[in-house]
C-alpha positions as protocol buffer text, in pm:
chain_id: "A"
residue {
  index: 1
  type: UNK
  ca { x: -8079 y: -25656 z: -3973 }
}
residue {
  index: 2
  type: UNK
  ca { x: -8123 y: -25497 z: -4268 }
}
residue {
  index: 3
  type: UNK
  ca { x: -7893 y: -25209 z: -4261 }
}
residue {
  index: 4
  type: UNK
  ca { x: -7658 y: -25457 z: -4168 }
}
residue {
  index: 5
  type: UNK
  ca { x: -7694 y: -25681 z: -4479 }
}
residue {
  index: 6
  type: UNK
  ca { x: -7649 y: -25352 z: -4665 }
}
residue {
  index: 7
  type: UNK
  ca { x: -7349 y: -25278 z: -4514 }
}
residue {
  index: 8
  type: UNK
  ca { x: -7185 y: -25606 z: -4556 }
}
residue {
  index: 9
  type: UNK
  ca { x: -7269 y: -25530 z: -4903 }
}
residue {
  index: 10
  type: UNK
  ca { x: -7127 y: -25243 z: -4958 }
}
residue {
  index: 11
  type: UNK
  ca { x: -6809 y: -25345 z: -4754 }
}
residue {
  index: 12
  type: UNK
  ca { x: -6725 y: -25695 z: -4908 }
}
residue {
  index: 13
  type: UNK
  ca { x: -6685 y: -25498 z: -5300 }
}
residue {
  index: 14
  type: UNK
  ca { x: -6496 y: -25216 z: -5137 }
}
residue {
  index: 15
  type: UNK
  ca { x: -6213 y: -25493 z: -5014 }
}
residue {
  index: 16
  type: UNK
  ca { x: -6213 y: -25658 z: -5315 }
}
residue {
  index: 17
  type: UNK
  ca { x: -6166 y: -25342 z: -5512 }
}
residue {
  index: 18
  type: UNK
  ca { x: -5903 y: -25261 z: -5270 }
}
residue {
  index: 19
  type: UNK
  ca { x: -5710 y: -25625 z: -5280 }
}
residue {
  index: 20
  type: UNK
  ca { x: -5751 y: -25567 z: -5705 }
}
residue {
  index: 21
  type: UNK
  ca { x: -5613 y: -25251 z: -5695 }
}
residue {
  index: 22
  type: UNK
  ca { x: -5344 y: -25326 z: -5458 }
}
residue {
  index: 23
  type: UNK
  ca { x: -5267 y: -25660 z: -5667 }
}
residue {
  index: 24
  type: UNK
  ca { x: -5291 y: -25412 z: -5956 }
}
residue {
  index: 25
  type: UNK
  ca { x: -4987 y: -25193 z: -5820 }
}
residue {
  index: 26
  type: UNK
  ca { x: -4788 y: -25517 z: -5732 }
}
residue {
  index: 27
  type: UNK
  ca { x: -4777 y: -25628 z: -6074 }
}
residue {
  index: 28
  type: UNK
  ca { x: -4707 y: -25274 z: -6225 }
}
residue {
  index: 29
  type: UNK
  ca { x: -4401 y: -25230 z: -5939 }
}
residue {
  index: 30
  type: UNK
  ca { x: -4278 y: -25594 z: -6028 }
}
residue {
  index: 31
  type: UNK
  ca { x: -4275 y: -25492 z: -6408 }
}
residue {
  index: 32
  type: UNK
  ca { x: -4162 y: -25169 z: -6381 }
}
residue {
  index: 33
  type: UNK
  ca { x: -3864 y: -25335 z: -6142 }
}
residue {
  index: 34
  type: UNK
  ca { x: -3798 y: -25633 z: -6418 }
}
residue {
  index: 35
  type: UNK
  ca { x: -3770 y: -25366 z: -6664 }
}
residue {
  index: 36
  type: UNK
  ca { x: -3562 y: -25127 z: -6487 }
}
residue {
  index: 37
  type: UNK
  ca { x: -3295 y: -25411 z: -6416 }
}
residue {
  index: 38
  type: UNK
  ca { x: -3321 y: -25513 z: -6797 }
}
residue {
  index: 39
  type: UNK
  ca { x: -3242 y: -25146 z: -6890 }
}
residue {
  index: 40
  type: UNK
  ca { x: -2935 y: -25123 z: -6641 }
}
residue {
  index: 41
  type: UNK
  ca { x: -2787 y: -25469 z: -6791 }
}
residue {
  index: 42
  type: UNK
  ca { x: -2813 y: -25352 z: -7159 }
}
residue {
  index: 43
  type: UNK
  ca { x: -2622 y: -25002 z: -7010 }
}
residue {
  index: 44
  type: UNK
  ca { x: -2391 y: -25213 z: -6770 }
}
residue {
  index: 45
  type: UNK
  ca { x: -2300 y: -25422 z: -7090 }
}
residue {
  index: 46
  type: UNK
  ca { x: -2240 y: -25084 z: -7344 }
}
residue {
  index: 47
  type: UNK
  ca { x: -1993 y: -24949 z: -7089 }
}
residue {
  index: 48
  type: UNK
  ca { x: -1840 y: -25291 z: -7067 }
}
residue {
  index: 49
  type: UNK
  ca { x: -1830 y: -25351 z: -7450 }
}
residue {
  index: 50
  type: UNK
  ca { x: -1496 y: -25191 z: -7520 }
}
residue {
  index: 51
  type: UNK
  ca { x: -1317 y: -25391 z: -7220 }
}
residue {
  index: 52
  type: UNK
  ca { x: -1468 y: -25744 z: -7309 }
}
residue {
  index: 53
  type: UNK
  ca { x: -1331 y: -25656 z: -7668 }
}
residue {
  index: 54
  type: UNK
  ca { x: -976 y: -25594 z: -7585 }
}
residue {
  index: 55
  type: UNK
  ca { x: -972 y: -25874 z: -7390 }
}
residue {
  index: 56
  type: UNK
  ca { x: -1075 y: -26111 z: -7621 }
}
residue {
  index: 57
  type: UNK
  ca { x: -887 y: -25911 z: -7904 }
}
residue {
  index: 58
  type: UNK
  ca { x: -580 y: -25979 z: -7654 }
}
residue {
  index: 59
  type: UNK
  ca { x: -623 y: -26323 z: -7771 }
}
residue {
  index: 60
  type: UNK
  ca { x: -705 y: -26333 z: -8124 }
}
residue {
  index: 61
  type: UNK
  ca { x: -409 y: -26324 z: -8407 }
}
residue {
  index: 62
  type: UNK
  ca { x: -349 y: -25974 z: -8590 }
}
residue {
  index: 63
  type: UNK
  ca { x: -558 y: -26056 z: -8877 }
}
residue {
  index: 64
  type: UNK
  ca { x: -875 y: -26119 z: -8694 }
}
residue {
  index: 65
  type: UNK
  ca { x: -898 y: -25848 z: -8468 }
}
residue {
  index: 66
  type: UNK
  ca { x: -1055 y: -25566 z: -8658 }
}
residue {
  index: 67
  type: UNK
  ca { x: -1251 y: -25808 z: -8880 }
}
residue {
  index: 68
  type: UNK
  ca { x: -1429 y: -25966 z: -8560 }
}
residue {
  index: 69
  type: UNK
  ca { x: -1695 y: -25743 z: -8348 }
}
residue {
  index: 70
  type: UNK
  ca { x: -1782 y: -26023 z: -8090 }
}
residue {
  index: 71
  type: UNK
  ca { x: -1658 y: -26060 z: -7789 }
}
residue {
  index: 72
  type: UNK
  ca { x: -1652 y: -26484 z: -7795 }
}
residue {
  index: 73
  type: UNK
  ca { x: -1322 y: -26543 z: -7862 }
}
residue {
  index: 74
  type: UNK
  ca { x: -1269 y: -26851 z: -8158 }
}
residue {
  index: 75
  type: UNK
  ca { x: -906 y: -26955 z: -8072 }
}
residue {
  index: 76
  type: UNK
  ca { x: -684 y: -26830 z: -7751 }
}
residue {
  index: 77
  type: UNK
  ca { x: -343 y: -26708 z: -7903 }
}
residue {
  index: 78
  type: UNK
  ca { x: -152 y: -26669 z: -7551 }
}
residue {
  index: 79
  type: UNK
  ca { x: 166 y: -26590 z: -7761 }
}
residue {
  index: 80
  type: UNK
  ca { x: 43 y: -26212 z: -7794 }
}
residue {
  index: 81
  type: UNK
  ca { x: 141 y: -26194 z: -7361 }
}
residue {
  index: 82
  type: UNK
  ca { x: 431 y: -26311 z: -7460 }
}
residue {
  index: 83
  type: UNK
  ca { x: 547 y: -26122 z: -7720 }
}
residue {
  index: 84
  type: UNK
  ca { x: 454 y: -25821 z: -7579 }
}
residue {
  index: 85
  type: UNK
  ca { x: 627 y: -25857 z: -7274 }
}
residue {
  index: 86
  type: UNK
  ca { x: 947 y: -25850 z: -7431 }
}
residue {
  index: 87
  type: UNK
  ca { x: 845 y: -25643 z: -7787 }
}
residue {
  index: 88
  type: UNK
  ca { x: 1027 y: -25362 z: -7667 }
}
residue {
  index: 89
  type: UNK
  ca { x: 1406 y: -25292 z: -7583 }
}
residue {
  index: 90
  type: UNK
  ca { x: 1370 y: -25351 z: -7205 }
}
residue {
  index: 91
  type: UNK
  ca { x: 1109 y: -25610 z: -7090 }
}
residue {
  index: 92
  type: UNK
  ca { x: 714 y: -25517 z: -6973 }
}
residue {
  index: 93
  type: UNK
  ca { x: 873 y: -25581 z: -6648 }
}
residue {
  index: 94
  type: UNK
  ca { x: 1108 y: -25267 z: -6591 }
}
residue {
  index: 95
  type: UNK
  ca { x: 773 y: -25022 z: -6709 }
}
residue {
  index: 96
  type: UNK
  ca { x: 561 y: -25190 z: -6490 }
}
residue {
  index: 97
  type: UNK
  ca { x: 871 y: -25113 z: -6226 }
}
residue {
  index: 98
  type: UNK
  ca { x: 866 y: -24744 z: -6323 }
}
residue {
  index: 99
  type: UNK
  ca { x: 504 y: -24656 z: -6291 }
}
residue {
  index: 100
  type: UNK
  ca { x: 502 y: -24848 z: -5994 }
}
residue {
  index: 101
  type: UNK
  ca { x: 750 y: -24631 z: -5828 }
}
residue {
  index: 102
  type: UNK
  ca { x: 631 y: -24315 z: -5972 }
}
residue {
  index: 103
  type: UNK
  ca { x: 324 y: -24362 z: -5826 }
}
residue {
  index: 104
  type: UNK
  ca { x: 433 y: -24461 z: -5451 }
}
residue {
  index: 105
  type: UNK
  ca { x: 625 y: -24136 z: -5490 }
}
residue {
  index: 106
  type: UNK
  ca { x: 333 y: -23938 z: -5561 }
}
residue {
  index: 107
  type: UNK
  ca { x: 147 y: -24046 z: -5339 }
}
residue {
  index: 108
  type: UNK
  ca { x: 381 y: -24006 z: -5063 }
}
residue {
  index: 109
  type: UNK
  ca { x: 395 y: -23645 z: -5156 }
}
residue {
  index: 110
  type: UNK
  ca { x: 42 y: -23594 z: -5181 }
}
residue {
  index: 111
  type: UNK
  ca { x: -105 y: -23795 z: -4857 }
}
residue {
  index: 112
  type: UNK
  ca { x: 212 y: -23563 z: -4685 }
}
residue {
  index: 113
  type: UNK
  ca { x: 203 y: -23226 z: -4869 }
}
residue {
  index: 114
  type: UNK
  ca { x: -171 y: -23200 z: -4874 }
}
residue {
  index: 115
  type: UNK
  ca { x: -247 y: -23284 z: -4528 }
}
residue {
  index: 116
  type: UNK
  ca { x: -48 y: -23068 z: -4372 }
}
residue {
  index: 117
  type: UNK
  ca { x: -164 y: -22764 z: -4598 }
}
residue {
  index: 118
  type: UNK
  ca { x: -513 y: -22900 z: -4521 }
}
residue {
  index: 119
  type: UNK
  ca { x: -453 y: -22862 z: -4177 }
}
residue {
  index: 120
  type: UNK
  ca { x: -303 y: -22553 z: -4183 }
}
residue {
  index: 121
  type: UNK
  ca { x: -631 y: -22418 z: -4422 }
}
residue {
  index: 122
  type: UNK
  ca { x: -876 y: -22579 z: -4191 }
}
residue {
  index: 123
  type: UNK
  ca { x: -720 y: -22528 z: -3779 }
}
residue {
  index: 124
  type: UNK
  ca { x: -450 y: -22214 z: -3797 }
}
residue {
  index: 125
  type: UNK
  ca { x: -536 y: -21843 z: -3824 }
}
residue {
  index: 126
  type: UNK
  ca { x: -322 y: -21643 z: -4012 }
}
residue {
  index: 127
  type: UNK
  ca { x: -285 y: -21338 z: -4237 }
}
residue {
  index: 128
  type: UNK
  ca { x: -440 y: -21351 z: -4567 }
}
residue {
  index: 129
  type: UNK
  ca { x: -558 y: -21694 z: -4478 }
}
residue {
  index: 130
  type: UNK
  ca { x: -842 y: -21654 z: -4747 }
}
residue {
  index: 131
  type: UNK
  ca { x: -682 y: -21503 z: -5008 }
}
residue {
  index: 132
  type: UNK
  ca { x: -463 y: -21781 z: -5009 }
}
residue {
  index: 133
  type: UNK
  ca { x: -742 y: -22024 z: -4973 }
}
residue {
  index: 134
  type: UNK
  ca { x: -896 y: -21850 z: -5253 }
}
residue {
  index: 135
  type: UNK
  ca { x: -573 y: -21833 z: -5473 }
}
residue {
  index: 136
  type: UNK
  ca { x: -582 y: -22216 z: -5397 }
}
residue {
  index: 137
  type: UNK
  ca { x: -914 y: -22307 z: -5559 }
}
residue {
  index: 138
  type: UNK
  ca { x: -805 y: -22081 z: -5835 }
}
residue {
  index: 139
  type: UNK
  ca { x: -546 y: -22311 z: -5950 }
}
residue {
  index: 140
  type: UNK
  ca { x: -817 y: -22631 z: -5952 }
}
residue {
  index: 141
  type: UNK
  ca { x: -910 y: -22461 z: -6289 }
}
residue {
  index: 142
  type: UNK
  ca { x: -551 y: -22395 z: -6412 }
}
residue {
  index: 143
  type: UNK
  ca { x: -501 y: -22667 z: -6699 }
}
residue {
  index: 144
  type: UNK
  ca { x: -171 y: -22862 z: -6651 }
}
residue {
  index: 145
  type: UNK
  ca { x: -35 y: -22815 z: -6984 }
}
residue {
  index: 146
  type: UNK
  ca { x: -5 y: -22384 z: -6882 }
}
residue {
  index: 147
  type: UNK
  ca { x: 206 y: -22494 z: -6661 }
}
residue {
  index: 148
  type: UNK
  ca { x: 409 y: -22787 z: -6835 }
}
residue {
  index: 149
  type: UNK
  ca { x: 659 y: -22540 z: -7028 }
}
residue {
  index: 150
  type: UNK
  ca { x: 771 y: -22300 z: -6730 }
}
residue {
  index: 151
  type: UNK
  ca { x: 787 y: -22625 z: -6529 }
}
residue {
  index: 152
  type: UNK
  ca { x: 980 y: -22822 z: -6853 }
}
residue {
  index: 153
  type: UNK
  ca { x: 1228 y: -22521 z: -6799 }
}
residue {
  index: 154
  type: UNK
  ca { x: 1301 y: -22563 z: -6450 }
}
residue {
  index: 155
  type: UNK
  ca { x: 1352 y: -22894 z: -6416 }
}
residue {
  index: 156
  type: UNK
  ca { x: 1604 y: -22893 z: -6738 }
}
residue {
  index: 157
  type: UNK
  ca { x: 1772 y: -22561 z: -6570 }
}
residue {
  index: 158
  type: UNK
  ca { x: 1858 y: -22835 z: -6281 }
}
residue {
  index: 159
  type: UNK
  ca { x: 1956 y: -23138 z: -6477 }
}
residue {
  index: 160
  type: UNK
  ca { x: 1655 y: -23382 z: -6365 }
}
residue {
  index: 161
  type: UNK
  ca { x: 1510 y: -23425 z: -6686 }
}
residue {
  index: 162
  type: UNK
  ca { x: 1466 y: -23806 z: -6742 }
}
residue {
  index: 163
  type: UNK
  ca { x: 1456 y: -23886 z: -6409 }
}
residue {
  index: 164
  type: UNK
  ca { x: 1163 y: -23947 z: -6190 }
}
residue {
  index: 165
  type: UNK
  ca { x: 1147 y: -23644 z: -6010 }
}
residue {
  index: 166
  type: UNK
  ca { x: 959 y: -23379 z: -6244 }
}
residue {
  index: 167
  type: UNK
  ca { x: 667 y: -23656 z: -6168 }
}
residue {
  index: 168
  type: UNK
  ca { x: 726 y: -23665 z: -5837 }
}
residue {
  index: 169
  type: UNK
  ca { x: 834 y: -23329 z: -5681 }
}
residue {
  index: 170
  type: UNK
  ca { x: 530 y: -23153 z: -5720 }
}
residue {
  index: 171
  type: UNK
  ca { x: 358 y: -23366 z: -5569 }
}
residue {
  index: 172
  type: UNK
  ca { x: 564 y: -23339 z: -5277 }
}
residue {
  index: 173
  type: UNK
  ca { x: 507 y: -22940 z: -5313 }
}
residue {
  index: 174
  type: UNK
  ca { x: 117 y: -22950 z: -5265 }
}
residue {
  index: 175
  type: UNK
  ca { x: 12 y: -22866 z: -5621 }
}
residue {
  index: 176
  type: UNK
  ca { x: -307 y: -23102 z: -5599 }
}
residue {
  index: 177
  type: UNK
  ca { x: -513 y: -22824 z: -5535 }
}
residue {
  index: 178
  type: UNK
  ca { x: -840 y: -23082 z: -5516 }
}
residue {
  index: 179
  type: UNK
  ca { x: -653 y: -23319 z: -5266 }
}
residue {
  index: 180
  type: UNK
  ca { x: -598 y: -23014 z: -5045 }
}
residue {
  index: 181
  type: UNK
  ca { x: -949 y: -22910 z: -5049 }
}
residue {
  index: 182
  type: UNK
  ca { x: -1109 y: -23238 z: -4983 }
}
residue {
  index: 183
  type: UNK
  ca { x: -882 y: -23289 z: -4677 }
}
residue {
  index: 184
  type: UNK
  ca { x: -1008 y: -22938 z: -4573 }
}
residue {
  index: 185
  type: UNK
  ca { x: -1354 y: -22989 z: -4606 }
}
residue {
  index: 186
  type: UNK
  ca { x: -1281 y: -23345 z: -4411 }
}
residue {
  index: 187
  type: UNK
  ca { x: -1056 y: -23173 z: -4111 }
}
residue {
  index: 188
  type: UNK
  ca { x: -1396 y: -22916 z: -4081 }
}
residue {
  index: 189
  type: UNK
  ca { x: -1613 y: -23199 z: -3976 }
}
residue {
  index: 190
  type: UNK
  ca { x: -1365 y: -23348 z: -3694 }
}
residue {
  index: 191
  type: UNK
  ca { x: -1532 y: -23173 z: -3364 }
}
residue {
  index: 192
  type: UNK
  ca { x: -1279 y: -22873 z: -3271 }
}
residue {
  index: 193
  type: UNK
  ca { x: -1311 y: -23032 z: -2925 }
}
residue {
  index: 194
  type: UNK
  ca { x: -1074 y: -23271 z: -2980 }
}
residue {
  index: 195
  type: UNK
  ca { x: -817 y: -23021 z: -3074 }
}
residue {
  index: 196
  type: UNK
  ca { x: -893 y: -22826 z: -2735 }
}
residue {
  index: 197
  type: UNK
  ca { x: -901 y: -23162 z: -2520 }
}
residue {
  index: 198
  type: UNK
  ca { x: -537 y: -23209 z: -2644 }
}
residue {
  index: 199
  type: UNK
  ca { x: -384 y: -22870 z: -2638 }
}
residue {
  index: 200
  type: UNK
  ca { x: -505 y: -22901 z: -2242 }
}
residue {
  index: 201
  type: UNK
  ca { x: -311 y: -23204 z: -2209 }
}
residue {
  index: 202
  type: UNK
  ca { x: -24 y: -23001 z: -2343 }
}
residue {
  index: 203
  type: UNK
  ca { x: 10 y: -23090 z: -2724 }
}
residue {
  index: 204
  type: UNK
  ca { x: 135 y: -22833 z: -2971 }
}
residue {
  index: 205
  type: UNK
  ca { x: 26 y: -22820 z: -3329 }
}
residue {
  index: 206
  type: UNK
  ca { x: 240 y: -23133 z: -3462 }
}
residue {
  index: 207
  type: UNK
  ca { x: 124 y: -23371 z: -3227 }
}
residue {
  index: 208
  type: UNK
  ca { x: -235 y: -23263 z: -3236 }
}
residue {
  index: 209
  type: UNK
  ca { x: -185 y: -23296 z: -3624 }
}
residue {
  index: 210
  type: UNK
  ca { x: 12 y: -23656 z: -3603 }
}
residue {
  index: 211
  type: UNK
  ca { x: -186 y: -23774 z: -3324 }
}
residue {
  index: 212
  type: UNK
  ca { x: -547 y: -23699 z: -3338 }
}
residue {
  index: 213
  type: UNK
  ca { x: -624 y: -23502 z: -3659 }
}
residue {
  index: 214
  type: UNK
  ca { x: -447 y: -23759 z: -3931 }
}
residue {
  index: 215
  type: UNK
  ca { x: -549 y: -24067 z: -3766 }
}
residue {
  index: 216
  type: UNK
  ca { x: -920 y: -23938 z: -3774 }
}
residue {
  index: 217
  type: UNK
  ca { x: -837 y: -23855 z: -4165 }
}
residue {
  index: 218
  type: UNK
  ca { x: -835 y: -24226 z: -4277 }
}
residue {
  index: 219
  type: UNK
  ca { x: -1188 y: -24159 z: -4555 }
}
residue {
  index: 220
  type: UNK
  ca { x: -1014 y: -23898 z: -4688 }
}
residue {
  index: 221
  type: UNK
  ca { x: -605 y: -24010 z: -4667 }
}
residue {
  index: 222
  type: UNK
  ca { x: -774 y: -24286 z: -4879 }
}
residue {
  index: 223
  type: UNK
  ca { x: -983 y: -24150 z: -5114 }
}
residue {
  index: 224
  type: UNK
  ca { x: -639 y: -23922 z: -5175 }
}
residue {
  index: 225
  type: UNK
  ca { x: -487 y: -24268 z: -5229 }
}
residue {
  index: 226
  type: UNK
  ca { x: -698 y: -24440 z: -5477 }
}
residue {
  index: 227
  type: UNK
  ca { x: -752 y: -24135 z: -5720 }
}
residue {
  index: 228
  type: UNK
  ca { x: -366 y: -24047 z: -5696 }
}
residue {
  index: 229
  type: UNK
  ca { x: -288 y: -24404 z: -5802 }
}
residue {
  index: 230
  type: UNK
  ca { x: -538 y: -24421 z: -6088 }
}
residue {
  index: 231
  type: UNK
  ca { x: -469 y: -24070 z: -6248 }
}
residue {
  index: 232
  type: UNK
  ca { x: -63 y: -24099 z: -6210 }
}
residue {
  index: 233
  type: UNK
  ca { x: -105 y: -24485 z: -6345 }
}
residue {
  index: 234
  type: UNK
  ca { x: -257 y: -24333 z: -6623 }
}
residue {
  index: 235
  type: UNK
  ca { x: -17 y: -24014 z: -6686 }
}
residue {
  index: 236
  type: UNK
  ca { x: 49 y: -24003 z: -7015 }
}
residue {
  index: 237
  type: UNK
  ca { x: 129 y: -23635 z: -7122 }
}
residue {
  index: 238
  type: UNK
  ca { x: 356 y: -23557 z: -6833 }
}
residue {
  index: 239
  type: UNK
  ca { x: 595 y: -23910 z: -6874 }
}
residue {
  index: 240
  type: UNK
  ca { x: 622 y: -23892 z: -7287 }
}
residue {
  index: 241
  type: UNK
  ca { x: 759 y: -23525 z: -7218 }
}
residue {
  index: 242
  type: UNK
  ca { x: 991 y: -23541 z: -6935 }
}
residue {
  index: 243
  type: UNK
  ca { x: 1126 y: -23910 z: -6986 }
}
residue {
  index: 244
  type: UNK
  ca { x: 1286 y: -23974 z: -7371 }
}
residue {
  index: 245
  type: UNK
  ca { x: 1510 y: -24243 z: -7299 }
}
residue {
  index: 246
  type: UNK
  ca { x: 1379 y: -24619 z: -7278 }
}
residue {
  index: 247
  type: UNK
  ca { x: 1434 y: -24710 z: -6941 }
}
residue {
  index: 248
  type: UNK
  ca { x: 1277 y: -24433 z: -6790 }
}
residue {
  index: 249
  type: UNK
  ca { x: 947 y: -24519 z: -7000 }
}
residue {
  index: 250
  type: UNK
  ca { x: 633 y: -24548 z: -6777 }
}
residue {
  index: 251
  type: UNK
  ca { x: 361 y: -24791 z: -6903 }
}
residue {
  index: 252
  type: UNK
  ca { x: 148 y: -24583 z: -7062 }
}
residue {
  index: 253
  type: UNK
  ca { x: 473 y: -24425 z: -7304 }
}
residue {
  index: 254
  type: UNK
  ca { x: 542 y: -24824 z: -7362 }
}
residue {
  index: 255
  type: UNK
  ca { x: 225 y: -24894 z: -7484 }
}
residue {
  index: 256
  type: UNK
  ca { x: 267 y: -24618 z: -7715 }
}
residue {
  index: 257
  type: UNK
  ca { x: 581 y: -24739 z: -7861 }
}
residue {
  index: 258
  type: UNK
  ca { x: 356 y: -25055 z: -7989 }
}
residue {
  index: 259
  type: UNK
  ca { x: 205 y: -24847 z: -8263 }
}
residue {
  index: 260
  type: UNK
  ca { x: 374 y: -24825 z: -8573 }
}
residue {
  index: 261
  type: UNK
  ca { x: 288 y: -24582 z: -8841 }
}
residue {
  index: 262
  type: UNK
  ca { x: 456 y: -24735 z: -9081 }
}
residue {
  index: 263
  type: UNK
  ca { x: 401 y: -25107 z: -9068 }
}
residue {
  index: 264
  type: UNK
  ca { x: 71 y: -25048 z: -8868 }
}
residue {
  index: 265
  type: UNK
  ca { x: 179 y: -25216 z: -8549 }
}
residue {
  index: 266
  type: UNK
  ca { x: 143 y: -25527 z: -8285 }
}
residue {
  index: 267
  type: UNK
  ca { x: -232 y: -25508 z: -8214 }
}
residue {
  index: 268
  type: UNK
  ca { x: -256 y: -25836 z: -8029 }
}
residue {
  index: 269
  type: UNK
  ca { x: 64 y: -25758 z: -7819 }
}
residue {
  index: 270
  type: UNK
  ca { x: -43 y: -25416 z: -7736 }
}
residue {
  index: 271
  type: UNK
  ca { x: -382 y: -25562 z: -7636 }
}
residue {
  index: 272
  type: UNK
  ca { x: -216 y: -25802 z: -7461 }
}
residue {
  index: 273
  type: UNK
  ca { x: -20 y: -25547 z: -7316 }
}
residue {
  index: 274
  type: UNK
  ca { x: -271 y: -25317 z: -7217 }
}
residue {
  index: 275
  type: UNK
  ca { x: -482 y: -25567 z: -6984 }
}
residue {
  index: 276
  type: UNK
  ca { x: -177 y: -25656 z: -6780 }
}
residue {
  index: 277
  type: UNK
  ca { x: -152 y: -25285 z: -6716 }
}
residue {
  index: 278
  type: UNK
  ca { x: -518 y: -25288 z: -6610 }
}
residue {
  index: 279
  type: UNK
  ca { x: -499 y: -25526 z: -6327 }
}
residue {
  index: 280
  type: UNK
  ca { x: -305 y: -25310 z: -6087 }
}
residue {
  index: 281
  type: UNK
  ca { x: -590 y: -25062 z: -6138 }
}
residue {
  index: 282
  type: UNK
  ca { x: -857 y: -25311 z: -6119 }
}
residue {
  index: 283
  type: UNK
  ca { x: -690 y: -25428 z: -5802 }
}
residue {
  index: 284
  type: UNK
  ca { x: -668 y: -25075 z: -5623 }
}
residue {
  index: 285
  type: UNK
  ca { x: -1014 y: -24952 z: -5724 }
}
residue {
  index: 286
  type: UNK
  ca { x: -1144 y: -25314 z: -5565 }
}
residue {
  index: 287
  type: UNK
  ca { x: -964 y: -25302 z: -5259 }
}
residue {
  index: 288
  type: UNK
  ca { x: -1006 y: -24910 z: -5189 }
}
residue {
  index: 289
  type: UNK
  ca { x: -1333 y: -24872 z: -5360 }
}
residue {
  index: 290
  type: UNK
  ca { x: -1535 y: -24898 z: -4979 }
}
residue {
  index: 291
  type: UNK
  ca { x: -1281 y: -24595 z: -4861 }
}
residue {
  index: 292
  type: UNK
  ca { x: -1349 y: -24387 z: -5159 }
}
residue {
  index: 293
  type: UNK
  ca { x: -1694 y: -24373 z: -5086 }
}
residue {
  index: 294
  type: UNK
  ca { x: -1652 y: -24296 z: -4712 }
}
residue {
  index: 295
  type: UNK
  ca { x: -1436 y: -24080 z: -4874 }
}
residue {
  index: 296
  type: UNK
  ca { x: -1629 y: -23883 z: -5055 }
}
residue {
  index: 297
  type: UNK
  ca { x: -1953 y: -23900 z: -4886 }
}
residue {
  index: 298
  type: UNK
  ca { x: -1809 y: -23741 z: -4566 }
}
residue {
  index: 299
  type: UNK
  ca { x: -1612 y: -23443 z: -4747 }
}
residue {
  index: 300
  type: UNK
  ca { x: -1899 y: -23336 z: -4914 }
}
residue {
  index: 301
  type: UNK
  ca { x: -1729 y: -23391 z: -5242 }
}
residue {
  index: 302
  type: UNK
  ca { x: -2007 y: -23491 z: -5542 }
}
């Protein structure tokens, strides 16, 4: 009865020094958790600092835009949209137009061009298949301005400067080296079994590429997609050299033409300017952004 009693005793404190200390570790996780959330706003709200302020700057008058920090806008001056649209010799309209099919057109070429030499890298065996491969990933690290004056050269040799096509046509070649390498690393993961199943039931290379390879691709077709569409949206280099006249302009060498270094420029149009040509990237990144992390997580891309 007694040794019992004694160890109740010694039991009953142990529990409550276990509950405390567990109660202890709940609080500390809870606080630790509140904190870590607060930290990630403040970040979350630095990153999105810039954005908020050329929003609201897209709606403040000329004269109040560099003298105001906040991002609570004091009066809604709509007329900046409007002005901008049509600030320039051609409307906003016929830029948005131009990027729009520069873009399709690069994709195209790249979803086309680099799948095929993905498949070829990843299924065929052929001479000097690495060197190639190699030579490849070399030109990942080639900066595009090396190439920009040979390339400058060519096109003029053929009469298709200010057109579309020096934007375009490479693309179409396979020069997106990356692109080409995350389809191969994607291609290496679809079971070779598949491949063998079909050539028993007779197909050949192109219908064992069109029929079960690129349908199997979608992750990486995708993820091909989005970052073509966000880095040719963005092109800024390669348009202001190959296209000099106005209506060849892409939205990025419009925006440009809002700065003035002599009278100092529109600030609220080009503000105003510069969100409308934000949406369309806004839009793809939303819609693609589950793809483009299939995309990546399954090509081993990080």
């Amino acid at each position: 009865m007694t040794t019992e009693t004694a160890t109740r005793a010694l039991v009953v404190p142990e529990k409550e020094r276990r509950r405390s200390r567990s109660a202890s570790r709940g609080v500390k996780r809870s606080v630790w958790s509140v904190a870590k959330h607060v930290i990630m706003i403040l970040l979350a709200f630095v990153m999105l600092y810039p954005l908020l302020w050329m929003v609201v700057s897209s709606l403040r008058p000329n004269n109040a835009i560099f003298t105001d920090a906040s991002i609570i806008p004091n009066s809604f001056q709509w007329s900046n949209y409007t002005a901008g649209w049509n600030a320039l010799s051609d409307p906003f309209s016929l830029y948005l137009g131009n990027s729009i099919i520069i873009v399709l057109g690069a994709i195209l070429g790249n979803l086309l061009a680099c799948s095929l030499a993905a498949y070829a890298f990843a299924r065929l065996e052929f001479r000097f298949k690495r060197v190639a491969f190699t030579i490849m990933l070399l030109t990942i690290m080639l900066p595009f301005q090396v190439t920009l004056v040979p390339q400058y050269i060519m096109f003029s040799f053929v009469h298709m400067l200010n057109t579309f096509w020096p934007l375009i046509l490479p693309k179409v070649l396979g020069t997106d080296s990356f692109f080409i390498f995350l389809m191969v690393q994607f291609i290496r993961g679809i079971p070779r079994e598949l491949d063998e199943a079909a050539r028993i039931d007779g197909c050949g290379h192109p219908r064992i590429f069109f029929r079960v390879i690129l349908p199997l691709m979608t992750p990486a077709l995708a993820t091909t997609t989005i970052f073509t569409f966000i880095w040719m949206w963005n092109e800024f280099f390669g348009p202001i050299v190959y296209l000099t006249q106005p209506h060849t302009w892409t939205v990025q060498v419009a925006l440009g033409q809002f700065i003035d270094n002599q009278t100092g420029g529109n600030w609220g149009a080009l503000f105003a300017m510069s969100v409308v040509s934000l949406i369309p990237v806004f839009l793809a990144f939303l819609v693609g952004q589950r793809f483009l992390i299939r995309g990546i997580a399954t090509t081993g891309i990080k």
